[in-house]
Amino acid sequence: MGTDRSHKASTPTLIGSVQRALRLVEAMHAEGGATAKRLARLTGIPLPTVYHLLRTLSHEGYVQHEDGSFRLADDLPLAS
């Protein structure tokens, strides 16, 4: 039983929504911009989830939406 507890303590807690958002950012970086449908296909993330994540990333200034395509913002709001 002690082994199980130490194994759980060493297993990192991962947040799935953050992982999915990062996959979208990576896909947009690789593609230079893409439609939500294309990003869903590239990442394997369901289309409704892609839209929710893109809306949040847009709101926070990380993504721009132009002519049906999503791309990373020119000036990403990263800490310097």
mmCIF file of C-alpha atoms in Angstrom, residues 2-50:
data_model
loop_
_atom_site.group_PDB
_atom_site.id
_atom_site.type_symbol
_atom_site.label_atom_id
_atom_site.label_comp_id
_atom_site.label_asym_id
_atom_site.label_seq_id
_atom_site.Cartn_x
_atom_site.Cartn_y
_atom_site.Cartn_z
ATOM 1 C CA GLY A 2 2.904 2.366 0.716
ATOM 2 C CA THR A 3 4.167 1.801 -2.847
ATOM 3 C CA ASP A 4 0.852 2.950 -4.326
ATOM 4 C CA ARG A 5 0.877 6.130 -2.285
ATOM 5 C CA SER A 6 4.454 7.051 -3.262
ATOM 6 C CA HIS A 7 3.664 6.309 -6.915
ATOM 7 C CA LYS A 8 0.648 8.630 -6.806
ATOM 8 C CA ALA A 9 2.703 11.349 -5.112
ATOM 9 C CA SER A 10 5.298 11.231 -7.893
ATOM 10 C CA THR A 11 2.719 11.284 -10.706
ATOM 11 C CA PRO A 12 2.231 14.838 -11.944
ATOM 12 C CA THR A 13 -1.215 16.378 -12.029
ATOM 13 C CA LEU A 14 -1.912 17.399 -15.613
ATOM 14 C CA ILE A 15 -4.705 19.702 -16.744
ATOM 15 C CA GLY A 16 -6.242 18.400 -19.952
ATOM 16 C CA SER A 17 -7.658 21.732 -21.123
ATOM 17 C CA VAL A 18 -4.215 23.328 -20.895
ATOM 18 C CA GLN A 19 -2.725 20.444 -22.867
ATOM 19 C CA ARG A 20 -5.401 20.815 -25.556
ATOM 20 C CA ALA A 21 -4.889 24.590 -25.764
ATOM 21 C CA LEU A 22 -1.140 24.078 -26.187
ATOM 22 C CA ARG A 23 -1.772 21.545 -28.966
ATOM 23 C CA LEU A 24 -3.850 24.195 -30.738
ATOM 24 C CA VAL A 25 -1.103 26.793 -30.309
ATOM 25 C CA GLU A 26 1.465 24.353 -31.701
ATOM 26 C CA ALA A 27 -0.787 23.518 -34.676
ATOM 27 C CA MET A 28 -1.398 27.203 -35.459
ATOM 28 C CA HIS A 29 2.335 27.847 -35.258
ATOM 29 C CA ALA A 30 3.098 24.955 -37.607
ATOM 30 C CA GLU A 31 0.336 25.867 -40.078
ATOM 31 C CA GLY A 32 0.711 29.635 -39.883
ATOM 32 C CA GLY A 33 -3.057 29.757 -39.449
ATOM 33 C CA ALA A 34 -5.943 27.401 -40.106
ATOM 34 C CA THR A 35 -9.690 27.056 -39.851
ATOM 35 C CA ALA A 36 -11.187 25.631 -36.682
ATOM 36 C CA LYS A 37 -12.175 22.507 -38.606
ATOM 37 C CA ARG A 38 -8.594 21.996 -39.823
ATOM 38 C CA LEU A 39 -7.225 22.557 -36.309
ATOM 39 C CA ALA A 40 -9.677 19.967 -34.976
ATOM 40 C CA ARG A 41 -8.479 17.462 -37.576
ATOM 41 C CA LEU A 42 -4.799 18.195 -36.928
ATOM 42 C CA THR A 43 -5.053 17.932 -33.157
ATOM 43 C CA GLY A 44 -7.787 15.330 -32.724
ATOM 44 C CA ILE A 45 -9.671 17.745 -30.466
ATOM 45 C CA PRO A 46 -13.466 17.788 -30.981
ATOM 46 C CA LEU A 47 -14.613 20.805 -33.012
ATOM 47 C CA PRO A 48 -16.833 22.326 -30.270
ATOM 48 C CA THR A 49 -13.888 22.177 -27.858
ATOM 49 C CA VAL A 50 -11.619 23.775 -30.465
#
